Short mmCIF file of C-alpha atoms in Angstrom, two decimals:
data_model
loop_
_atom_site.label_atom_id
_atom_site.label_comp_id
_atom_site.label_asym_id
_atom_site.label_seq_id
_atom_site.Cartn_x
_atom_site.Cartn_y
_atom_site.Cartn_z
CA UNK T 125 0.00 0.00 0.00
CA UNK T 126 1.46 3.38 -0.98
CA UNK T 127 1.84 6.36 1.32
CA UNK T 128 -0.65 9.03 0.18
CA UNK T 129 1.35 11.83 1.84
CA UNK T 130 4.01 11.47 -0.89
CA UNK T 131 1.53 12.46 -3.60
CA UNK T 132 1.40 16.14 -4.51
CA UNK T 133 -2.23 17.27 -4.80
CA UNK T 134 -3.55 19.27 -7.70
CA UNK T 135 -2.51 22.87 -6.84
CA UNK T 136 -5.95 24.35 -7.54
CA UNK T 137 -7.65 21.71 -5.41
CA UNK T 138 -5.10 22.12 -2.59
CA UNK T 139 -5.70 25.87 -2.52
CA UNK T 140 -9.49 25.44 -2.64
CA UNK T 141 -9.54 22.88 0.18
CA UNK T 142 -7.16 24.98 2.28
CA UNK T 143 -9.30 28.08 1.74
CA UNK T 144 -12.47 26.21 2.71
CA UNK T 145 -10.94 24.76 5.88
CA UNK T 146 -9.51 28.13 6.88
CA UNK T 147 -12.89 29.76 6.30
CA UNK T 148 -14.44 27.20 8.64
CA UNK T 149 -12.09 28.56 11.29
CA UNK T 150 -14.69 31.27 11.86
CA UNK T 151 -16.66 28.71 13.86
CA UNK T 152 -13.67 27.97 16.10
CA UNK T 153 -13.05 31.70 16.50
CA UNK T 154 -16.65 32.20 17.59
CA UNK T 155 -16.33 29.34 20.10
CA UNK T 156 -13.16 30.90 21.52
CA UNK T 157 -14.70 34.36 21.77
CA UNK T 158 -17.93 33.01 23.25
CA UNK T 159 -16.06 30.89 25.78
CA UNK T 160 -14.02 33.88 26.91
CA UNK T 161 -17.13 36.03 27.24
CA UNK T 162 -18.92 33.30 29.22
CA UNK T 163 -15.86 32.94 31.46
CA UNK T 164 -15.79 36.67 32.13
CA UNK T 165 -19.52 36.76 32.83
CA UNK T 166 -19.21 33.75 35.14
CA UNK T 167 -16.43 35.42 37.08
CA UNK T 168 -18.48 38.57 37.52
CA UNK T 169 -21.77 36.82 38.29
CA UNK T 170 -20.56 34.16 40.69
CA UNK T 171 -18.30 36.06 43.05
CA UNK T 172 -17.24 34.49 45.32
CA UNK T 173 -16.69 31.44 43.13
CA UNK T 174 -14.84 28.24 43.95
CA UNK T 175 -11.12 28.05 43.29
CA UNK T 176 -11.65 25.68 40.37
CA UNK T 177 -14.23 27.97 38.78
CA UNK T 178 -12.00 31.02 39.15
CA UNK T 179 -8.96 29.17 37.81
CA UNK T 180 -10.76 27.74 34.78
CA UNK T 181 -12.48 31.00 33.93
CA UNK T 182 -9.25 32.92 34.40
CA UNK T 183 -7.38 30.57 32.09
CA UNK T 184 -10.14 30.76 29.45
CA UNK T 185 -9.92 34.55 29.60
CA UNK T 186 -6.12 34.47 29.46
CA UNK T 187 -6.29 32.43 26.26
CA UNK T 188 -8.59 34.96 24.59
CA UNK T 189 -5.78 37.09 23.08
CA UNK T 190 -4.17 33.93 21.72
CA UNK T 191 -7.39 32.74 20.10
CA UNK T 192 -8.05 36.25 18.81
CA UNK T 193 -4.61 36.46 17.18
CA UNK T 194 -4.98 32.99 15.65
CA UNK T 195 -8.48 33.85 14.41
CA UNK T 196 -7.14 36.98 12.75
CA UNK T 197 -4.31 35.07 11.05
CA UNK T 198 -6.62 32.25 9.92
CA UNK T 199 -9.17 34.73 8.53
CA UNK T 200 -6.42 36.56 6.62
CA UNK T 201 -5.05 33.31 5.21
CA UNK T 202 -8.56 32.17 4.28
CA UNK T 203 -9.09 35.35 2.30
CA UNK T 204 -5.69 35.08 0.62
CA UNK T 205 -6.10 31.43 -0.33
CA UNK T 206 -9.57 32.19 -1.71
CA UNK T 207 -8.29 35.20 -3.69
CA UNK T 208 -4.89 34.17 -5.03
CA UNK T 209 -4.53 31.97 -8.09
CA UNK T 210 -3.26 28.46 -7.47
CA UNK T 211 0.06 29.04 -9.21
CA UNK T 212 3.51 29.75 -7.85
CA UNK T 213 3.67 33.11 -9.66
CA UNK T 214 0.65 34.44 -7.80
CA UNK T 215 2.17 33.54 -4.43
CA UNK T 216 5.57 34.91 -5.50
CA UNK T 217 3.92 38.27 -6.26
CA UNK T 218 2.23 38.09 -2.85
CA UNK T 219 5.60 37.47 -1.19
CA UNK T 220 7.04 40.52 -2.98
CA UNK T 221 4.26 42.72 -1.55
CA UNK T 222 4.96 41.82 2.09
CA UNK T 223 8.18 43.85 2.57
CA UNK T 224 6.80 46.68 0.42
CA UNK T 225 3.87 47.02 2.84
CA UNK T 226 6.11 46.71 5.90
CA UNK T 227 4.62 43.35 6.88
CA UNK T 228 7.83 41.36 6.53
CA UNK T 229 11.43 42.56 6.95
CA UNK T 230 12.62 41.09 3.64
CA UNK T 231 11.16 39.07 0.84
CA UNK T 232 10.70 35.50 2.08
CA UNK T 233 12.37 32.74 0.13
CA UNK T 234 10.38 30.66 -2.33
CA UNK T 235 8.04 28.14 -0.76
CA UNK T 236 6.20 25.45 -2.71
CA UNK T 237 2.42 25.54 -2.61
CA UNK T 238 1.99 22.34 -0.54
CA UNK T 239 4.27 23.82 2.13
CA UNK T 240 2.18 27.02 2.18
CA UNK T 241 -1.01 24.97 2.58
CA UNK T 242 0.48 22.95 5.43
CA UNK T 243 1.63 26.14 7.19
CA UNK T 244 -1.81 27.73 6.91
CA UNK T 245 -3.50 24.57 8.16
CA UNK T 246 -1.07 24.43 11.11
CA UNK T 247 -2.44 27.86 12.17
CA UNK T 248 -5.99 26.55 11.67
CA UNK T 249 -5.30 23.51 13.87
CA UNK T 250 -3.77 25.77 16.52
CA UNK T 251 -6.94 27.87 16.52
CA UNK T 252 -9.07 24.74 16.89
CA UNK T 253 -6.92 23.56 19.80
CA UNK T 254 -6.99 26.88 21.69
CA UNK T 255 -10.73 27.33 21.17
CA UNK T 256 -11.30 23.74 22.27
CA UNK T 257 -9.28 24.31 25.44
CA UNK T 258 -11.21 27.50 26.17
CA UNK T 259 -14.52 25.69 25.74
CA UNK T 260 -13.37 22.80 27.93
CA UNK T 261 -12.24 25.22 30.66
CA UNK T 262 -15.62 26.94 30.68
CA UNK T 263 -17.36 23.55 30.78
CA UNK T 264 -15.21 22.42 33.74
CA UNK T 265 -15.92 25.74 35.50
CA UNK T 266 -19.66 25.22 34.99
CA UNK T 267 -19.50 21.65 36.28
CA UNK T 268 -17.40 22.72 39.29
CA UNK T 269 -20.22 25.02 40.40
CA UNK T 270 -22.58 22.09 40.97
#
């Protein structure tokens, strides 16, 4: 049986799938934001709360800037993958714009499209993980109250 990870996907399909997955990151971002807001409300509404409740809610709130930053990066990548053509030239032109706009100190070296997709999806998975942890912390805090 062959290893499917050695097969390079069709560039247009890889970009389309990456863009769709990144766009779905909006759901994870909403879960992260909602969890942080619930944690903040729980802290305010349940004073004095148990140590577990305070700890879990505090951690969920502390993760909010992380989930917000990841949500911003995933949303930007989603838009770029949906907008840019699935050819190396399109991404090379994008790379050339980064230092011109002051977003990158120098022009990044060439990166193949599959590597770009994997990097974007690594951000997406990080967002899912942080939002999942925030949600779990709020759930534990709610269960600790009873």
